[in-house]
Structure formats: C-alpha cells, structure tokens
C-alpha cells in the first residue's frame, strides 16, 4: 500500500550517474516509488548557476533522464525542471519571503564559490548561485511535498525551505504550505576508488569513479586498480578495503560479503578475490541497466516524448499551486496563455 505523503527530490544533470549517486540516492528513489507518491526532477535551471555550455547542458539533461529511466525510475514520476517554468516564478515570490541573512549563511554557496575562486582567482560568481536554495525551496513547495530524500549535505537547504514556508504561511495564509521534512535513509556512502578518504565524485578525475554505464572491462580494470593497503590490520580496516566491502554489500551480495568479511577477520582474505567479487557483483547489477539504457537510446524519440508528457502532467500540479499562491499574494493572472511554436529540441 502506498502512503499518502508526497516525496520530492531532484538531481542536477551532471552527465553520468556514478556509483556514489546510484547507491547513495537513485537506488533509494527507485524503492520509494512503491511506498509514496513520488516526483523526481532533473534540475537544469540549477545547473546554470555555475559556468556551463548550452549544448552540454541540453545533452546532459536528456542523458540524465534516460539514465534514471534505465535505473528503474518510472517515467510518470519524472520531470525536467525547464519544462515546468512555474518553478522559477515561484522562486521569485519565495525570494521575497526568504531571509537575506539566512541565505548568506548557506554553506553550499560558500563552498561552491570558494571552489570556483580556487580554480580561477577572477572567477565569476553569479547571483543565481546565491539564490540557488530559493529555487530549491520552490522545487519542493510547488508540489506541497512532505518528504524530501536528500543527503546530510542538504539539511541546511531543507531548513531554509521550511523557514520560507513558515514565513509565507505566517505572512499570508496559515497552513498553506505543509512543512517538508528531509528523509535521511541510511544509504551506502561510496568513496573514491583512487583516494578512498574522499567521497566518490566525477570532479576528482577518471580513476576515482565508475559510471553506471561502464563496460565490464572497465569495471574490472578500475576495481583491480582500486587502492587497498599493504598491511591488513583486522583491528582497524583501511578506507580502501572498507570501500570495497561497502560496494559489495550495496550490490546486494550479502552471502559473498559475509564470507569474505570472515576471511578478512581471520586474516586469510586475498584482496584479488575481494576485487574479483566486487567487480563481478557490479557487472551483474549494472548489465541490465546498461542494456536498458541502450534500448532507450535506440528509441530516443519515444522516450523523449514520454518525458515531455510526464513533465506536462506534473506541470499541472505546479501550475495549480502557482495560481493559488499568486491569488494569496495579491498578484494577477494573464487572460490567456501566449502560443509559441514548439521547437523543443
Ligand atoms: N541541491 C540538491 C543537490 O545538490 C539538488 C536539488 C535541487 C534538490 N532542487 C532540489 C534536492 C529539491 C531535493 C529537492 O543535491
């Protein structure tokens, strides 16, 4: 039985989904679909907050959509943010009830601005990067979502969203927006293969991550060269070995996992065997995803239309909220919508 609460989450179109994204978030999104009413967005407006190329953004947005479908997200739960432009209009309205002081304390803004400055002293920091959390609040509140599955790094943005909702309700219309709660599901935290003290991330470089679309050959190669240690210590496991065990368990291979863990504890484990097991488990898990992705690419047009349709359906929910919000705030509505020729690539 599905519960009545609505779940909303979103991901930036970064190109490839890697194992960190998959085990840390997407796998959980797939499971939540059977428990709640779920809406998942690919947030391309958010991806404009740091320097980018239009063609890459467009390609990555579709790529992310196809990969999410390949992972098992159902098309009716998926939308592309720029196909629901109401998000940006609500973001403006929410920006007028969001606290400037609180916005200046967002650590993700400070971290990203710092990263940009480090790569280039004269780096351009946009207003969009600063108001990013307001758009995120709009993503959540426009669907009156109750639960938001996110990582701990998004806790502050969720708190900001709640404060915006509280202030809106207090100023205009008590109880209009339900207060969204973060949903912190315990998910495996995957580390870089080449530097297991850091979180797996594409920005660290090729050797550090594995995409979910990788071929069996590359999977074997990358796992074989994953960092372990030379002096195993049963008392305290090294980050690299721990990461391999985390990966093995994440693939659902509980039996092999406990068998190898016992070998590790008794000091008989050979890391080649552990790596072999991890690589084979990943190949088994990822092969159907890679095949489904290929099938989707071969029928691109059909799947693009599916996502355009689901985005249009989800847009109806967003448009209804925006109409109500505009009424509540004293804004006006246009007499009719302006027609445009459909040239969406
Ligand atoms: N900021 C989120 C991240 O960096 C992505 C995001 C944008 C999001 N809008 C959202 C997450 C709404 C949850 C809900 O991961």
mmCIF file of C-alpha atoms in Angstrom, residues 51-247:
data_model
loop_
_atom_site.group_PDB
_atom_site.id
_atom_site.type_symbol
_atom_site.label_atom_id
_atom_site.label_comp_id
_atom_site.label_asym_id
_atom_site.label_seq_id
_atom_site.Cartn_x
_atom_site.Cartn_y
_atom_site.Cartn_z
ATOM 1 C CA UNK A 51 29.619 28.330 -15.814
ATOM 2 C CA UNK A 52 28.359 25.819 -18.420
ATOM 3 C CA UNK A 53 27.881 25.258 -22.149
ATOM 4 C CA UNK A 54 24.307 25.255 -23.531
ATOM 5 C CA UNK A 55 24.800 22.204 -25.770
ATOM 6 C CA UNK A 56 26.378 20.219 -22.957
ATOM 7 C CA UNK A 57 23.576 21.154 -20.581
ATOM 8 C CA UNK A 58 20.901 20.087 -23.074
ATOM 9 C CA UNK A 59 22.681 16.801 -23.817
ATOM 10 C CA UNK A 60 23.303 16.073 -20.133
ATOM 11 C CA UNK A 61 19.680 16.756 -19.214
ATOM 12 C CA UNK A 62 18.432 14.102 -21.649
ATOM 13 C CA UNK A 63 21.236 11.773 -20.670
ATOM 14 C CA UNK A 64 20.280 12.056 -17.015
ATOM 15 C CA UNK A 65 16.618 11.436 -17.870
ATOM 16 C CA UNK A 66 17.479 8.292 -19.858
ATOM 17 C CA UNK A 67 19.797 7.004 -17.149
ATOM 18 C CA UNK A 68 17.157 7.487 -14.459
ATOM 19 C CA UNK A 69 14.683 5.522 -16.575
ATOM 20 C CA UNK A 70 17.302 2.807 -17.105
ATOM 21 C CA UNK A 71 17.770 2.603 -13.317
ATOM 22 C CA UNK A 72 14.056 1.986 -12.825
ATOM 23 C CA UNK A 73 12.540 5.417 -12.199
ATOM 24 C CA UNK A 74 9.110 5.295 -13.821
ATOM 25 C CA UNK A 75 8.552 7.960 -16.466
ATOM 26 C CA UNK A 76 5.335 9.207 -14.848
ATOM 27 C CA UNK A 77 7.362 10.224 -11.776
ATOM 28 C CA UNK A 78 9.956 12.180 -13.708
ATOM 29 C CA UNK A 79 10.065 15.761 -14.957
ATOM 30 C CA UNK A 80 12.591 18.148 -16.413
ATOM 31 C CA UNK A 81 12.639 21.409 -14.484
ATOM 32 C CA UNK A 82 12.801 23.727 -17.505
ATOM 33 C CA UNK A 83 9.603 22.070 -18.797
ATOM 34 C CA UNK A 84 7.895 23.336 -15.632
ATOM 35 C CA UNK A 85 8.824 27.037 -15.724
ATOM 36 C CA UNK A 86 6.460 27.716 -12.801
ATOM 37 C CA UNK A 87 9.388 26.770 -10.552
ATOM 38 C CA UNK A 88 11.213 29.962 -11.449
ATOM 39 C CA UNK A 89 8.175 32.147 -10.948
ATOM 40 C CA UNK A 90 7.527 30.662 -7.541
ATOM 41 C CA UNK A 91 11.225 31.110 -6.737
ATOM 42 C CA UNK A 92 10.830 34.872 -7.274
ATOM 43 C CA UNK A 93 7.847 35.003 -4.944
ATOM 44 C CA UNK A 94 9.604 32.901 -2.300
ATOM 45 C CA UNK A 95 12.694 35.083 -2.625
ATOM 46 C CA UNK A 96 10.549 37.895 -1.272
ATOM 47 C CA UNK A 97 9.767 35.969 1.911
ATOM 48 C CA UNK A 98 13.220 34.361 2.278
ATOM 49 C CA UNK A 99 15.603 35.913 4.783
ATOM 50 C CA UNK A 100 18.659 37.561 3.232
ATOM 51 C CA UNK A 101 20.630 36.940 6.412
ATOM 52 C CA UNK A 102 19.818 33.253 6.377
ATOM 53 C CA UNK A 103 20.687 32.995 2.679
ATOM 54 C CA UNK A 104 24.143 34.428 3.395
ATOM 55 C CA UNK A 105 24.793 31.561 5.832
ATOM 56 C CA UNK A 106 24.289 28.731 3.300
ATOM 57 C CA UNK A 107 27.447 26.621 3.415
ATOM 58 C CA UNK A 108 26.938 25.058 -0.027
ATOM 59 C CA UNK A 109 27.048 28.535 -1.579
ATOM 60 C CA UNK A 110 30.233 29.369 0.324
ATOM 61 C CA UNK A 111 31.849 26.052 -0.636
ATOM 62 C CA UNK A 112 30.942 26.316 -4.317
ATOM 63 C CA UNK A 113 32.002 29.960 -4.517
ATOM 64 C CA UNK A 114 35.300 29.008 -2.870
ATOM 65 C CA UNK A 115 35.796 26.114 -5.333
ATOM 66 C CA UNK A 116 35.220 28.466 -8.256
ATOM 67 C CA UNK A 117 37.670 31.006 -6.848
ATOM 68 C CA UNK A 118 40.280 28.317 -6.344
ATOM 69 C CA UNK A 119 40.097 27.187 -9.945
ATOM 70 C CA UNK A 120 40.363 30.780 -11.114
ATOM 71 C CA UNK A 121 41.108 33.854 -8.998
ATOM 72 C CA UNK A 122 38.895 36.112 -11.079
ATOM 73 C CA UNK A 123 36.096 33.518 -11.223
ATOM 74 C CA UNK A 124 32.616 34.771 -11.836
ATOM 75 C CA UNK A 125 30.158 34.108 -9.006
ATOM 76 C CA UNK A 126 26.552 34.553 -10.134
ATOM 77 C CA UNK A 127 23.540 35.827 -8.213
ATOM 78 C CA UNK A 128 21.936 32.542 -9.343
ATOM 79 C CA UNK A 129 24.451 30.564 -7.299
ATOM 80 C CA UNK A 130 23.490 32.670 -4.281
ATOM 81 C CA UNK A 131 19.720 32.277 -4.780
ATOM 82 C CA UNK A 132 20.020 28.567 -5.692
ATOM 83 C CA UNK A 133 18.482 27.482 -2.346
ATOM 84 C CA UNK A 134 15.411 29.644 -3.004
ATOM 85 C CA UNK A 135 14.844 27.819 -6.291
ATOM 86 C CA UNK A 136 15.323 24.559 -4.421
ATOM 87 C CA UNK A 137 12.634 25.667 -1.941
ATOM 88 C CA UNK A 138 10.345 26.357 -4.913
ATOM 89 C CA UNK A 139 11.023 22.849 -6.310
ATOM 90 C CA UNK A 140 9.802 21.371 -3.049
ATOM 91 C CA UNK A 141 6.964 23.713 -2.097
ATOM 92 C CA UNK A 142 5.387 23.900 -5.560
ATOM 93 C CA UNK A 143 4.371 20.234 -5.070
ATOM 94 C CA UNK A 144 3.500 20.731 -1.385
ATOM 95 C CA UNK A 145 5.874 17.843 -0.727
ATOM 96 C CA UNK A 146 6.029 16.236 2.702
ATOM 97 C CA UNK A 147 9.253 14.291 2.400
ATOM 98 C CA UNK A 148 12.498 15.107 0.648
ATOM 99 C CA UNK A 149 15.045 12.286 0.341
ATOM 100 C CA UNK A 150 18.436 14.002 0.407
ATOM 101 C CA UNK A 151 21.889 13.567 1.871
ATOM 102 C CA UNK A 152 23.034 15.275 5.065
ATOM 103 C CA UNK A 153 24.727 17.960 2.954
ATOM 104 C CA UNK A 154 21.261 19.253 2.022
ATOM 105 C CA UNK A 155 19.994 19.567 5.605
ATOM 106 C CA UNK A 156 20.602 23.309 5.720
ATOM 107 C CA UNK A 157 18.724 23.868 2.457
ATOM 108 C CA UNK A 158 15.784 21.902 3.838
ATOM 109 C CA UNK A 159 15.793 24.018 6.989
ATOM 110 C CA UNK A 160 15.845 27.142 4.795
ATOM 111 C CA UNK A 161 12.894 25.748 2.807
ATOM 112 C CA UNK A 162 10.944 25.145 6.000
ATOM 113 C CA UNK A 163 11.650 28.670 7.227
ATOM 114 C CA UNK A 164 10.460 30.083 3.908
ATOM 115 C CA UNK A 165 7.247 28.036 4.177
ATOM 116 C CA UNK A 166 6.723 29.138 7.783
ATOM 117 C CA UNK A 167 7.191 32.790 6.863
ATOM 118 C CA UNK A 168 4.882 32.506 3.854
ATOM 119 C CA UNK A 169 2.196 30.814 5.944
ATOM 120 C CA UNK A 170 2.581 33.364 8.718
ATOM 121 C CA UNK A 171 2.538 36.376 6.418
ATOM 122 C CA UNK A 172 -0.273 35.339 4.059
ATOM 123 C CA UNK A 173 -2.151 32.182 4.709
ATOM 124 C CA UNK A 174 -1.640 29.933 7.697
ATOM 125 C CA UNK A 175 -1.096 26.264 6.811
ATOM 126 C CA UNK A 176 -0.920 26.840 3.053
ATOM 127 C CA UNK A 177 2.404 25.048 2.605
ATOM 128 C CA UNK A 178 2.970 21.821 4.533
ATOM 129 C CA UNK A 179 6.415 21.894 6.170
ATOM 130 C CA UNK A 180 8.658 19.443 4.298
ATOM 131 C CA UNK A 181 10.883 17.057 6.222
ATOM 132 C CA UNK A 182 14.160 15.626 4.991
ATOM 133 C CA UNK A 183 14.133 11.860 4.556
ATOM 134 C CA UNK A 184 17.568 10.642 5.595
ATOM 135 C CA UNK A 185 17.558 7.000 4.558
ATOM 136 C CA UNK A 186 20.704 5.079 5.516
ATOM 137 C CA UNK A 187 22.376 4.576 2.153
ATOM 138 C CA UNK A 188 25.869 3.262 1.400
ATOM 139 C CA UNK A 189 28.415 6.086 1.176
ATOM 140 C CA UNK A 190 30.762 5.220 -1.659
ATOM 141 C CA UNK A 191 34.289 6.613 -1.642
ATOM 142 C CA UNK A 192 36.701 7.370 -4.476
ATOM 143 C CA UNK A 193 38.463 4.265 -5.804
ATOM 144 C CA UNK A 194 41.809 6.057 -6.053
ATOM 145 C CA UNK A 195 41.529 8.132 -2.854
ATOM 146 C CA UNK A 196 39.138 6.340 -0.500
ATOM 147 C CA UNK A 197 39.350 9.095 2.112
ATOM 148 C CA UNK A 198 37.227 11.279 -0.188
ATOM 149 C CA UNK A 199 33.669 10.897 -1.431
ATOM 150 C CA UNK A 200 33.311 9.424 -4.950
ATOM 151 C CA UNK A 201 32.987 12.324 -7.355
ATOM 152 C CA UNK A 202 33.461 12.924 -11.047
ATOM 153 C CA UNK A 203 35.402 16.103 -10.451
ATOM 154 C CA UNK A 204 38.299 14.157 -8.859
ATOM 155 C CA UNK A 205 39.123 12.520 -12.207
ATOM 156 C CA UNK A 206 38.725 9.294 -14.188
ATOM 157 C CA UNK A 207 40.420 6.869 -11.812
ATOM 158 C CA UNK A 208 38.232 7.945 -8.938
ATOM 159 C CA UNK A 209 34.776 6.912 -10.077
ATOM 160 C CA UNK A 210 32.783 4.372 -12.049
ATOM 161 C CA UNK A 211 29.760 5.339 -14.086
ATOM 162 C CA UNK A 212 26.738 3.010 -14.017
ATOM 163 C CA UNK A 213 27.049 2.657 -17.816
ATOM 164 C CA UNK A 214 30.638 1.391 -17.766
ATOM 165 C CA UNK A 215 31.545 -1.778 -19.699
ATOM 166 C CA UNK A 216 32.541 -4.978 -17.819
ATOM 167 C CA UNK A 217 36.147 -4.466 -18.972
ATOM 168 C CA UNK A 218 36.426 -1.010 -17.479
ATOM 169 C CA UNK A 219 34.665 -2.129 -14.297
ATOM 170 C CA UNK A 220 37.214 -4.947 -13.823
ATOM 171 C CA UNK A 221 40.114 -2.658 -14.629
ATOM 172 C CA UNK A 222 39.012 0.170 -12.335
ATOM 173 C CA UNK A 223 38.212 -2.158 -9.414
ATOM 174 C CA UNK A 224 41.509 -4.048 -9.847
ATOM 175 C CA UNK A 225 43.422 -0.814 -9.515
ATOM 176 C CA UNK A 226 41.363 0.448 -6.564
ATOM 177 C CA UNK A 227 43.516 1.484 -3.599
ATOM 178 C CA UNK A 228 43.687 -1.065 -0.733
ATOM 179 C CA UNK A 229 46.583 -1.422 1.719
ATOM 180 C CA UNK A 230 49.745 -3.461 2.059
ATOM 181 C CA UNK A 231 49.464 -4.300 5.754
ATOM 182 C CA UNK A 232 45.952 -5.527 6.564
ATOM 183 C CA UNK A 233 45.004 -4.854 10.145
ATOM 184 C CA UNK A 234 41.957 -6.807 11.373
ATOM 185 C CA UNK A 235 41.581 -4.312 14.240
ATOM 186 C CA UNK A 236 41.012 -1.307 12.001
ATOM 187 C CA UNK A 237 40.067 -1.744 8.384
ATOM 188 C CA UNK A 238 41.654 0.666 5.900
ATOM 189 C CA UNK A 239 39.377 3.069 3.967
ATOM 190 C CA UNK A 240 40.057 1.425 0.592
ATOM 191 C CA UNK A 241 39.223 -2.098 1.757
ATOM 192 C CA UNK A 242 36.206 -0.842 3.639
ATOM 193 C CA UNK A 243 35.018 0.878 0.456
ATOM 194 C CA UNK A 244 35.248 -2.400 -1.475
ATOM 195 C CA UNK A 245 33.219 -4.173 1.210
ATOM 196 C CA UNK A 246 30.664 -1.339 1.161
ATOM 197 C CA UNK A 247 30.350 -1.712 -2.605
#
